[in-house]
């Protein structure tokens, strides 16, 4: 008997290992380098659970209701596993809906938080074992369904808690800013294997309207006992708890067995109905083979990751950093096509733009390279939201626009798509959406859509001090107006082009020429509606004493009792924003006093610590040396920034990843390419990788080879593109699409490459 048991156990273990090996082969070439833990600790805040590319469902552990992505490192307790999360975000949490938690014991309504004994985090796969009860939880996913495998120890009473009332960021204060607030929930045990219901929550980071997450859960074994609850009242006989504005949940049990036993659970999610959630399960995971589903989601990722193949000389750390960066870039926004509860049409629908202010610079351009068909869908979703909701989002979550952080940056995404030749987009309609941003005030809803201070901006040519974020709004509106001019010119709308190319200079109206700080002249500074420069700005709102404080280019915060959201600059200082003029760097150089003065300005910016590595408005700044003919200095700054701030550890991202913003910035610079979003070229720097191949969507390949690249040889000497010498330090997107071979000859001596033909001027 004992021998037979051992034999059966060995067969079971061998089959499990065989199944996992099959699953691993699906991601052996590229996916094995993805490490979801990179950026999970510190400021990165990335989501560590499994997800399909742009997947709507992101199941993972929730360690209390506090963290934005749900997860916290050990020894923090696991409250349970929720099905919907975001990745890399700051501000208030969002989602964390439909919590499940396995436990040992009879059905009850207790929390059953547990500490982890171990944890395994891989592409498409999560595993943990709890200390208290030795229960193991494994999970993988499809686009719209979670797949769980719970392994209970011998002689354990196998139970599961399903909490429809849990969510992240809960706050006892009603209408607390950026806190999610409970609206309602419902739960029903509909058979001895099935549970359905929903959770309705409002608020969160975007202070959005209520959203509803419906679910359908089905187990592979029948329940032996069940319990439901509402608020603090539970019942063993009631199979359903209807919604009356109180938290509901259920607990189920499979009884006790005398050997280790695995329970499988599939949870479909929908934003339309629990029946749609059930249909999502039927369509996406019609089987009970966990390894098969793991293989499928890994194969989905492989089709994206294989678009860029690193050469054999890449180190293990470089591969982990690079492929994880691609992975992070493709987690959000999420594809909810067919799951829109607000309107019905055939257009793509995407949510969790979190936020375009973060992602337009590098995430969208990287998606355009990796999956242009996906970027086309994303742009069409932006336009469709404009048609149905009134404005394109600058951010969106839970089917609600918000928050605007500066400009109306969907304009950049549309311009970037057009100049890079993406087809299948109605650019005429897109231009109408862009013009609405630029001409129609959002009527008191400036926090969630359109342009705040628009009337003043159009009348004065700048947003005056006293309107929230006047400084960065002016700078960003000027760039957004340039994006409008770009699209208008390509579409042959000369009158619109002429109007908005003039408005693209509006940043100059807040440029204070004579203002000097740290031996540098000229800064974006506060200006009143009457045109006066403000050295001193109001400290609070007293109408009796009128206190003020001195405003300088390093002023970073408002007075402690004034909301930081209402500062002159959003998440930055004048030193940063005064260098954030991506569409007209030559004019910025002229305003700064010429090339030598501009180099001194850049050197001071970096050497004195005014540069903030985790602030998106400074993403382009290390490359600004290109415009004075010194791409070698850009390359040196980029390498220094990456060496000091990025690595392949859980703390390997220097700031909130913000839907892949930090990660995509890294990926581009590792390749030695950097997009100036909304414009059709990539700046070229010394790559960190000596060889890679981009498999383009048009069937062509671009092979990049950096000859003699080493720690000592960090300066580009010569560039050969398809047999012809390329003297300029930038390459056009159309050239990249030609494919072929790009040879970069490296050395340690200053060369004349990139010193004469500077990056393109305004369109």
XYZ file of C-alpha atoms in Angstrom:
763
model
C 0.000 0.000 0.000
C 2.737 2.416 0.979
C 4.698 1.524 -2.148
C 1.637 2.068 -4.337
C 1.006 5.451 -2.747
C 4.613 6.497 -3.398
C 4.338 5.347 -6.979
C 1.137 7.319 -7.541
C 2.727 10.362 -5.898
C 5.787 10.111 -8.121
C 3.596 9.828 -11.220
C 1.603 12.877 -10.088
C 4.764 14.914 -9.458
C 6.277 13.835 -12.792
C 3.122 14.872 -14.657
C 3.103 18.242 -12.891
C 6.755 18.868 -13.754
C 6.129 17.767 -17.354
C 3.176 20.173 -17.662
C 5.159 23.059 -16.219
C 8.068 22.314 -18.557
C 5.669 22.539 -21.500
C 4.455 25.885 -20.197
C 8.002 27.154 -19.729
C 8.934 26.322 -23.345
C 6.394 28.899 -24.490
C 8.477 31.663 -23.021
C 11.929 30.121 -23.022
C 13.436 32.490 -25.582
C 12.394 35.949 -24.377
C 9.781 35.676 -21.647
C 12.170 33.918 -19.304
C 13.975 37.244 -18.895
C 10.846 39.080 -17.737
C 11.035 39.674 -14.003
C 7.817 41.277 -12.721
C 9.582 41.987 -9.420
C 11.763 44.682 -11.008
C 10.363 47.981 -9.773
C 7.980 46.325 -7.310
C 9.614 47.890 -4.255
C 10.477 51.487 -3.541
C 8.861 54.034 -5.830
C 8.201 51.764 -8.828
C 4.868 50.337 -7.608
C 4.542 47.937 -10.531
C 1.925 45.208 -10.565
C 3.548 41.816 -9.894
C 0.687 39.428 -10.654
C -0.042 37.725 -13.982
C -1.529 39.697 -16.856
C -2.112 39.236 -20.546
C -0.772 42.016 -22.810
C -3.037 45.013 -22.150
C -5.195 42.561 -20.183
C -8.381 43.746 -18.499
C -7.957 41.305 -15.616
C -4.882 41.507 -13.402
C -5.227 39.089 -10.463
C -2.784 39.323 -7.605
C -2.307 39.487 -3.852
C -3.663 42.439 -1.918
C -1.588 43.105 1.169
C -4.120 45.190 3.134
C -6.126 47.835 1.258
C -3.320 50.404 1.120
C -0.940 49.798 -1.833
C -1.835 51.009 -5.322
C -0.940 47.758 -7.066
C -2.121 45.532 -4.217
C 1.207 43.891 -3.434
C 3.674 44.616 -0.652
C 6.856 42.644 0.149
C 6.974 40.068 2.925
C 6.336 39.936 5.845
C 3.192 42.006 5.197
C 0.014 39.934 5.389
C -2.026 38.923 2.358
C -5.650 39.958 2.825
C -6.636 38.036 -0.296
C -6.379 38.022 -4.072
C -8.305 40.639 -6.081
C -8.936 40.461 -9.832
C -8.416 44.014 -11.112
C -5.348 46.201 -10.524
C -3.237 48.955 -12.075
C 0.544 49.162 -12.414
C 3.107 51.724 -11.353
C 0.754 54.498 -10.319
C 0.949 57.278 -7.758
C -1.925 59.141 -6.185
C -4.865 57.334 -4.641
C -5.437 53.613 -5.319
C -7.925 52.262 -7.833
C -9.646 48.856 -8.094
C -8.688 45.828 -5.979
C -12.122 44.311 -6.673
C -13.581 40.849 -5.950
C -11.272 39.412 -3.315
C -10.825 35.666 -2.790
C -8.858 34.085 0.058
C -8.335 30.353 0.726
C -8.221 29.259 4.347
C -8.459 26.192 6.572
C -11.624 25.952 8.632
C -15.381 26.092 8.513
C -17.187 28.720 6.399
C -17.362 32.048 8.225
C -17.134 35.761 7.469
C -13.758 36.444 9.112
C -10.901 38.075 7.200
C -8.386 35.201 7.266
C -5.353 37.352 6.521
C -2.197 35.256 6.288
C 1.552 35.733 6.047
C 3.583 34.299 3.207
C 6.170 31.634 3.812
C 7.427 31.823 0.232
C 6.582 33.565 -3.018
C 7.287 32.895 -6.695
C 6.674 35.632 -9.273
C 7.156 34.972 -12.986
C 5.743 36.002 -16.326
C 2.066 35.034 -16.274
C 2.389 33.142 -12.995
C 2.190 33.767 -9.256
C 2.624 31.291 -6.378
C 2.690 31.630 -2.623
C 2.485 29.383 0.430
C 0.983 30.720 3.649
C 2.779 30.314 6.956
C -0.271 29.729 9.127
C -1.925 26.926 7.187
C 0.541 25.821 4.435
C -2.086 26.512 1.766
C -0.540 27.145 -1.638
C -2.088 29.570 -4.121
C -1.128 29.572 -7.799
C -2.643 31.859 -10.366
C -2.475 32.711 -14.023
C -4.839 34.602 -16.280
C -6.380 35.274 -19.648
C -7.456 38.667 -20.957
C -10.653 38.721 -18.896
C -10.461 35.774 -16.507
C -8.390 34.689 -13.535
C -7.391 31.052 -13.046
C -6.562 29.878 -9.511
C -5.137 26.634 -8.212
C -5.379 26.222 -4.423
C -3.514 23.328 -2.850
C -4.637 22.522 0.692
C -2.514 20.370 3.021
C -3.493 16.931 4.227
C -6.561 16.780 6.500
C -7.252 20.477 6.037
C -10.793 21.828 6.036
C -10.759 23.420 2.613
C -12.603 26.752 2.488
C -12.614 29.907 0.399
C -13.777 33.431 1.157
C -15.263 35.564 -1.659
C -15.498 39.228 -0.692
C -17.503 41.489 -3.013
C -17.081 44.458 -0.678
C -13.290 44.725 -0.630
C -11.425 47.427 -2.561
C -8.147 49.327 -2.356
C -7.798 52.756 -0.807
C -10.774 52.542 1.528
C -11.180 55.652 3.666
C -13.663 56.222 6.457
C -14.055 59.893 5.479
C -16.906 60.312 2.969
C -15.746 61.815 -0.343
C -12.109 61.877 0.794
C -10.004 63.127 -2.103
C -8.550 60.334 -4.262
C -9.979 57.653 -1.952
C -12.219 54.938 -3.340
C -15.635 54.787 -1.706
C -18.026 51.880 -1.424
C -21.343 52.161 -3.299
C -22.821 48.664 -3.281
C -22.296 44.944 -3.858
C -24.232 41.779 -4.473
C -23.476 38.074 -4.304
C -25.284 34.839 -5.165
C -24.371 31.160 -4.919
C -26.136 29.843 -8.019
C -25.097 26.175 -7.859
C -22.807 23.867 -5.921
C -19.858 25.079 -8.040
C -20.796 28.644 -9.099
C -20.921 32.115 -7.516
C -21.716 35.418 -9.152
C -22.163 39.033 -8.124
C -20.647 42.480 -8.388
C -18.838 45.274 -6.593
C -19.704 48.934 -7.206
C -17.102 51.536 -6.201
C -16.525 55.229 -6.921
C -13.676 57.712 -6.553
C -10.030 56.778 -6.466
C -7.151 58.600 -8.107
C -9.330 60.251 -10.728
C -12.213 61.011 -8.326
C -14.311 59.176 -10.895
C -17.948 58.216 -11.052
C -19.060 54.791 -9.853
C -17.892 51.747 -11.783
C -19.175 48.190 -11.408
C -17.049 45.050 -11.599
C -19.208 41.968 -12.216
C -17.850 38.486 -11.644
C -18.649 34.849 -12.230
C -16.639 32.221 -10.335
C -16.756 28.490 -10.976
C -14.919 25.710 -9.112
C -13.935 22.286 -10.403
C -15.402 20.522 -7.348
C -18.835 20.969 -5.692
C -19.188 22.902 -2.449
C -20.184 20.943 0.632
C -21.062 23.953 2.801
C -21.874 27.571 2.002
C -22.464 30.829 3.824
C -23.333 34.339 2.671
C -23.220 37.659 4.491
C -24.325 41.238 4.255
C -22.711 43.866 6.444
C -22.184 41.984 9.750
C -25.042 39.503 9.354
C -24.388 36.032 7.946
C -26.593 33.125 6.961
C -25.995 29.447 6.192
C -29.345 29.137 4.438
C -29.488 32.257 2.269
C -27.845 31.692 -1.106
C -28.042 35.328 -2.220
C -27.492 38.763 -0.721
C -29.029 41.552 -2.780
C -27.591 45.049 -3.057
C -28.797 47.592 -0.532
C -25.619 49.614 -0.203
C -23.851 47.209 2.152
C -20.837 44.937 1.765
C -21.637 41.358 0.814
C -19.667 38.154 0.532
C -19.706 34.392 0.634
C -17.679 31.546 2.081
C -17.671 28.033 0.677
C -16.115 24.763 1.754
C -15.133 21.538 0.030
C -14.885 19.583 3.237
C -11.892 17.603 4.417
C -9.800 14.994 2.638
C -7.081 12.745 3.971
C -4.571 13.730 1.339
C -3.296 16.868 -0.310
C -6.062 18.266 -2.445
C -6.149 20.907 -5.166
C -9.167 23.081 -5.899
C -9.273 24.980 -9.181
C -11.266 28.196 -9.564
C -11.917 30.350 -12.626
C -13.181 33.903 -12.183
C -14.520 35.809 -15.152
C -14.743 39.593 -14.896
C -16.989 41.971 -16.822
C -17.980 45.620 -16.640
C -21.371 44.786 -18.178
C -22.950 41.897 -16.273
C -22.262 38.671 -14.406
C -23.632 36.739 -17.388
C -21.035 38.454 -19.590
C -18.400 37.495 -17.009
C -19.609 33.895 -17.319
C -19.349 34.111 -21.095
C -15.785 35.419 -20.759
C -14.897 32.248 -18.839
C -16.563 30.049 -21.432
C -14.759 31.714 -24.323
C -11.314 32.247 -22.855
C -10.759 29.293 -20.496
C -13.193 26.491 -21.466
C -10.974 23.836 -19.819
C -9.454 23.058 -16.393
C -5.829 22.716 -17.514
C -3.839 25.291 -15.514
C -0.589 24.612 -17.379
C -2.327 25.032 -20.730
C -3.590 28.470 -19.749
C -0.181 29.462 -18.407
C 1.350 28.436 -21.717
C -1.254 30.453 -23.615
C -0.680 33.720 -21.766
C 3.082 33.296 -22.049
C 2.719 32.717 -25.788
C 0.780 35.990 -26.033
C 3.697 37.792 -24.420
C 6.228 35.996 -26.571
C 4.632 37.419 -29.713
C 5.315 40.922 -28.390
C 8.717 40.359 -26.801
C 10.111 38.640 -29.892
C 9.728 41.890 -31.839
C 13.122 42.930 -30.450
C 15.881 40.332 -30.142
C 19.008 41.180 -28.177
C 22.370 39.947 -29.377
C 24.343 37.193 -27.666
C 26.685 39.686 -26.021
C 23.889 41.156 -23.872
C 24.378 40.319 -20.209
C 21.750 38.513 -18.160
C 21.063 41.721 -16.236
C 20.592 43.683 -19.478
C 18.169 41.076 -20.802
C 16.143 41.140 -17.601
C 16.014 44.936 -17.552
C 15.159 45.233 -21.246
C 12.482 42.559 -21.603
C 10.888 43.528 -18.308
C 10.742 47.115 -19.587
C 8.882 45.933 -22.700
C 6.560 43.914 -20.468
C 5.763 46.861 -18.195
C 5.036 49.054 -21.227
C 2.361 46.655 -22.447
C 0.403 46.244 -19.203
C -1.685 49.410 -19.663
C -3.906 50.909 -20.987
C -6.225 47.906 -20.832
C -8.325 46.554 -23.665
C -11.993 46.616 -22.666
C -13.414 46.412 -26.159
C -16.924 45.003 -25.834
C -16.926 45.755 -22.093
C -18.037 49.378 -22.141
C -21.128 49.951 -19.949
C -21.628 53.533 -21.152
C -22.261 53.110 -24.869
C -22.313 50.416 -27.528
C -20.508 50.560 -30.863
C -17.898 48.650 -32.818
C -14.972 50.920 -31.975
C -12.094 49.733 -29.777
C -12.487 50.714 -26.144
C -9.511 51.108 -23.800
C -9.458 52.241 -20.197
C -6.818 52.934 -17.552
C -4.927 55.652 -19.350
C -3.056 56.379 -16.156
C -2.018 58.947 -17.372
C -1.207 60.113 -20.904
C 0.832 62.929 -19.312
C 3.189 60.122 -18.266
C 2.948 57.798 -21.252
C 2.912 59.976 -24.380
C 6.655 60.588 -24.259
C 7.968 57.026 -24.492
C 5.276 54.389 -23.840
C 3.098 55.212 -26.855
C 6.101 55.464 -29.231
C 7.412 52.103 -27.994
C 4.015 50.444 -28.487
C 4.035 51.892 -32.014
C 7.222 49.923 -32.695
C 6.240 46.746 -30.862
C 2.611 46.579 -31.985
C 1.438 49.355 -34.324
C -1.941 47.645 -34.719
C -2.418 47.967 -30.957
C -1.487 51.654 -31.020
C -4.022 52.209 -33.802
C -6.725 50.704 -31.590
C -5.631 52.861 -28.656
C -5.795 56.051 -30.729
C -9.199 55.077 -32.105
C -10.376 54.509 -28.536
C -9.303 58.052 -27.610
C -11.276 59.467 -30.515
C -14.296 57.326 -29.692
C -14.272 58.526 -26.083
C -14.334 62.082 -27.437
C -17.357 61.257 -29.596
C -19.327 59.706 -26.751
C -18.038 61.434 -23.609
C -17.292 64.881 -25.016
C -13.511 65.069 -24.582
C -10.537 62.830 -25.160
C -9.021 61.772 -21.851
C -5.683 62.857 -20.523
C -6.296 60.120 -18.006
C -9.109 57.632 -17.611
C -9.956 54.919 -15.132
C -13.139 53.112 -14.165
C -14.842 54.416 -17.318
C -14.380 58.049 -16.257
C -12.003 60.727 -17.524
C -9.568 62.415 -15.125
C -7.234 63.686 -14.035
C -5.694 66.340 -16.228
C -2.206 67.085 -14.981
C -1.136 69.695 -17.483
C -1.861 69.745 -21.174
C -4.446 67.925 -23.260
C -1.889 65.310 -24.172
C -4.008 63.017 -26.311
C -2.989 65.570 -28.947
C 0.594 64.332 -28.767
C -0.483 60.705 -29.193
C -2.536 61.536 -32.289
C 0.218 63.641 -33.850
C 2.729 60.880 -33.152
C 0.504 58.327 -34.879
C 0.014 60.534 -37.939
C 3.647 61.497 -38.478
C 4.604 57.820 -38.155
C 2.107 56.785 -40.795
C -0.329 54.698 -38.759
C -3.313 53.824 -40.950
C -6.925 53.108 -40.073
C -7.434 56.275 -38.017
C -9.904 59.025 -38.903
C -7.486 61.935 -38.558
C -10.105 64.448 -39.690
C -12.261 63.467 -36.722
C -9.161 63.374 -34.531
C -8.404 66.983 -35.474
C -11.914 67.978 -34.409
C -11.291 66.345 -31.028
C -8.002 68.194 -30.697
C -9.598 71.512 -31.618
C -12.312 71.027 -29.027
C -9.617 70.723 -26.365
C -8.079 73.949 -27.633
C -11.271 75.997 -28.010
C -14.044 74.791 -25.693
C -13.619 75.328 -21.934
C -14.688 72.243 -19.961
C -17.160 74.258 -17.914
C -15.997 73.647 -14.382
C -14.758 70.105 -15.045
C -11.148 71.150 -15.688
C -9.838 68.513 -13.306
C -11.088 65.686 -15.505
C -11.030 66.877 -19.108
C -10.143 69.635 -21.539
C -7.904 72.588 -20.690
C -8.151 74.502 -17.439
C -7.532 78.238 -17.781
C -8.340 78.009 -21.490
C -10.159 81.344 -21.727
C -7.204 83.178 -20.181
C -4.705 81.193 -22.233
C -6.395 82.095 -25.497
C -6.857 85.727 -24.474
C -3.435 86.398 -22.948
C -1.277 83.781 -24.626
C -0.484 82.229 -21.233
C -2.214 80.935 -18.119
C -1.818 83.609 -15.421
C -0.760 82.932 -11.850
C -3.726 82.125 -9.635
C -5.037 79.384 -11.908
C -3.881 75.926 -10.855
C -0.723 74.700 -12.580
C -0.446 77.871 -14.638
C 3.231 77.310 -15.434
C 3.225 73.800 -16.781
C -0.191 74.258 -18.379
C 1.159 77.123 -20.482
C 4.238 75.142 -21.524
C 2.230 72.028 -22.328
C -0.614 73.825 -24.117
C 1.993 75.392 -26.397
C 3.248 71.929 -27.298
C -0.291 70.610 -27.723
C -0.971 73.522 -30.069
C 2.098 72.491 -32.022
C 0.614 68.984 -32.269
C -2.575 70.509 -33.687
C -0.510 72.480 -36.191
C 1.302 69.288 -37.197
C -1.904 67.375 -37.891
C -3.539 70.341 -39.628
C -0.602 70.814 -41.985
C -0.495 67.157 -43.009
C -4.259 67.238 -43.614
C -3.917 70.396 -45.724
C -5.718 72.714 -43.272
C -3.447 75.713 -43.796
C -5.577 78.226 -41.871
C -5.623 75.986 -38.785
C -1.925 75.327 -39.183
C -1.075 79.030 -39.283
C -3.148 79.780 -36.190
C -1.714 77.000 -34.066
C 1.886 77.233 -35.163
C 1.725 80.786 -33.771
C 0.214 79.519 -30.531
C 3.029 77.006 -30.291
C 5.211 79.988 -29.273
C 3.059 80.839 -26.263
C 5.583 79.344 -23.850
C 7.673 82.440 -24.548
C 5.026 84.583 -22.845
C 6.044 83.121 -19.479
C 9.751 83.216 -20.277
C 11.346 85.868 -18.110
C 14.479 86.778 -20.054
C 16.412 88.726 -17.467
C 15.734 86.493 -14.492
C 18.960 84.889 -13.228
C 19.437 81.904 -10.946
C 22.669 80.020 -10.312
C 24.384 82.026 -13.101
C 21.759 80.949 -15.647
C 19.454 83.499 -17.302
C 15.867 83.052 -18.441
C 13.161 80.932 -16.791
C 9.460 80.140 -17.025
C 8.124 82.216 -14.129
C 4.779 83.336 -12.643
C 3.003 86.222 -14.334
C -0.215 87.959 -13.378
C -3.205 88.431 -15.638
C -2.217 92.113 -15.955
C 1.192 91.111 -17.303
C 3.347 91.708 -14.218
C 6.155 89.335 -13.286
C 5.667 88.045 -9.753
C 8.721 87.748 -7.534
C 6.472 87.308 -4.532
C 3.275 85.280 -4.673
C 0.411 85.057 -2.169
C 0.949 82.875 0.871
C -2.531 81.535 1.514
C -5.749 83.488 1.098
C -5.819 86.105 3.851
C -7.457 89.359 2.707
C -6.208 91.339 5.709
C -2.454 90.856 5.972
C -1.743 89.653 2.410
C 1.285 87.482 3.288
C 3.566 86.438 0.417
C 6.571 84.242 -0.205
C 9.442 84.558 -2.671
C 9.084 82.417 -5.800
C 12.319 81.137 -7.380
C 13.213 78.547 -10.034
C 13.747 75.961 -7.291
C 10.446 76.507 -5.488
C 8.984 73.039 -5.312
C 5.897 73.234 -3.111
C 3.089 75.536 -2.205
C 2.580 76.632 1.402
C 1.744 73.651 3.578
C -1.929 74.573 3.809
C -2.377 75.126 0.068
C -3.125 71.985 -2.017
C -0.021 70.949 -3.937
C -2.274 70.323 -6.935
C -2.766 74.083 -7.156
C 0.933 74.944 -7.436
C 2.402 76.920 -10.346
C 4.099 73.780 -11.666
C 2.818 70.227 -11.399
C 5.406 67.855 -9.920
C 8.368 69.970 -10.806
C 10.281 73.222 -10.600
C 11.071 75.949 -13.099
C 14.530 74.518 -13.719
C 12.831 71.418 -15.139
C 9.958 72.977 -17.037
C 12.137 75.722 -18.518
C 13.901 72.951 -20.460
C 10.689 71.171 -21.480
C 10.046 72.727 -24.913
C 10.238 69.599 -27.107
C 8.945 71.230 -30.289
C 11.281 74.224 -30.415
C 14.622 73.506 -28.795
C 16.469 75.943 -31.121
C 14.308 78.814 -29.807
C 14.965 77.608 -26.259
C 18.709 77.718 -26.946
C 18.404 81.233 -28.309
C 16.394 82.323 -25.260
C 19.090 80.835 -23.041
C 21.826 82.914 -24.654
C 23.171 80.659 -27.391
C 24.886 77.282 -27.599
C 27.633 77.811 -25.029
C 25.239 79.317 -22.501
C 22.823 76.479 -23.149
C 25.509 73.886 -22.543
C 26.333 75.622 -19.288
C 22.657 75.592 -18.397
C 22.396 71.849 -19.025
C 25.589 71.109 -17.107
C 24.347 73.126 -14.141
C 20.964 71.412 -14.331
C 22.518 67.964 -13.975
C 25.546 68.741 -11.831
C 23.646 70.793 -9.256
C 20.897 68.192 -8.818
C 18.028 70.116 -10.400
C 17.360 67.123 -12.647
C 14.740 64.736 -11.269
C 15.099 61.270 -12.750
C 11.532 60.259 -11.929
C 9.839 63.326 -13.412
C 8.452 62.893 -16.920
C 8.919 66.553 -18.019
C 12.665 65.891 -17.756
C 12.587 62.718 -19.884
C 13.931 64.486 -22.997
C 16.352 66.810 -21.205
C 19.434 64.518 -21.201
C 19.235 64.491 -25.007
C 19.110 68.273 -25.450
C 22.866 68.398 -26.041
C 22.028 67.053 -29.525
C 20.743 70.504 -30.524
C 24.128 72.107 -29.847
C 25.956 69.446 -31.847
C 27.190 67.451 -28.841
C 25.425 64.075 -28.927
C 28.407 62.656 -27.034
C 27.359 64.688 -23.995
C 23.775 63.409 -24.313
C 25.078 59.847 -24.386
C 27.250 60.440 -21.342
C 24.336 61.870 -19.352
C 22.011 59.023 -20.335
C 24.549 56.380 -19.339
C 25.192 58.130 -16.038
C 21.458 58.332 -15.266
C 20.848 54.654 -16.036
C 23.924 53.448 -14.156
C 22.967 55.377 -11.038
C 19.216 54.806 -11.052
C 18.208 51.608 -12.867
C 18.986 47.951 -12.165
C 17.399 44.499 -12.259
C 16.365 44.339 -8.594
C 12.950 44.925 -6.979
C 14.102 48.510 -6.380
C 15.313 48.882 -9.957
C 13.042 51.733 -11.075
C 13.729 55.268 -9.801
C 10.099 56.415 -9.688
C 6.482 55.412 -10.235
C 6.519 53.361 -13.414
C 3.297 55.120 -14.431
C 1.931 52.545 -16.877
C 5.384 51.780 -18.255
C 6.678 55.340 -18.620
C 9.892 54.763 -16.648
C 10.365 51.348 -18.229
C 9.878 52.481 -21.829
C 12.335 55.365 -21.261
C 14.903 52.770 -20.232
C 14.182 50.430 -23.151
C 14.651 53.171 -25.741
C 17.912 54.361 -24.239
C 19.293 50.841 -23.993
C 18.785 50.681 -27.771
C 20.401 54.085 -28.276
C 17.203 55.544 -29.752
C 14.956 58.154 -28.201
C 11.644 59.496 -29.600
C 10.651 63.132 -29.471
C 6.962 62.285 -29.200
C 4.659 63.871 -31.740
C 7.540 64.212 -34.186
C 8.729 61.661 -36.757
C 12.294 60.977 -35.632
C 14.419 59.300 -32.999
C 17.506 60.867 -31.495
C 20.514 58.559 -31.558
C 22.730 58.002 -28.529
C 25.427 55.500 -27.729
C 23.473 52.284 -27.079
C 23.970 50.193 -23.969
C 23.476 47.086 -26.107
C 26.091 46.094 -28.644
C 23.621 44.284 -30.889
C 19.880 43.882 -31.360
C 17.328 43.240 -34.091
C 13.906 44.877 -34.414
C 11.360 42.725 -36.227
C 9.077 45.346 -37.723
C 5.362 44.806 -38.235
C 5.789 45.339 -41.999
C 7.848 42.147 -42.205
C 11.221 43.856 -42.393
C 13.990 43.743 -39.822
C 16.426 46.363 -38.589
C 19.697 44.945 -37.340
C 21.676 47.320 -35.121
C 25.333 46.638 -34.391
C 27.486 48.792 -32.119
C 31.048 47.838 -32.999
C 33.714 48.031 -30.282
C 31.199 49.137 -27.645
C 32.748 48.937 -24.185
C 33.072 50.861 -20.944
C 35.931 52.835 -22.485
C 34.412 53.185 -25.950
C 31.287 55.226 -25.241
C 31.477 57.827 -28.030
C 29.952 57.287 -31.468
C 32.607 57.736 -34.146
C 30.666 56.882 -37.277
C 27.248 55.533 -38.309
C 26.526 53.512 -41.444
C 22.884 52.944 -42.390
C 22.316 50.418 -45.189
C 25.760 51.051 -46.623
C 25.597 54.849 -46.511
C 27.190 57.097 -43.937
C 24.724 58.827 -41.643
C 26.237 62.044 -40.325
C 23.244 63.219 -38.309
C 22.473 62.077 -34.768
C 18.877 61.215 -35.503
C 16.970 58.824 -37.722
C 13.533 59.288 -39.282
C 10.752 56.829 -38.494
C 10.319 56.129 -42.216
C 13.996 55.188 -42.387
C 13.595 52.843 -39.450
C 10.697 51.146 -41.258
C 12.973 50.434 -44.231
C 14.805 47.920 -42.116
C 18.293 46.824 -43.043
C 21.432 47.366 -41.023
C 22.503 50.211 -38.771
C 26.187 49.990 -37.856
C 27.449 52.234 -35.069
C 31.209 52.438 -34.730
C 32.248 53.257 -31.161
C 35.451 54.719 -29.773
C 36.878 56.819 -26.957
C 37.767 59.975 -28.870
C 35.576 62.972 -29.596
C 34.336 62.784 -33.191
C 32.529 65.107 -35.566
C 29.541 62.770 -35.902
C 26.276 64.585 -35.254
C 27.916 67.991 -34.896
C 26.715 69.645 -38.088
C 23.239 68.458 -39.097
C 21.134 69.097 -35.999
C 17.707 67.564 -35.197
C 14.760 68.796 -37.283
C 13.178 72.196 -36.706
C 9.462 72.797 -36.298
C 7.215 71.432 -39.026
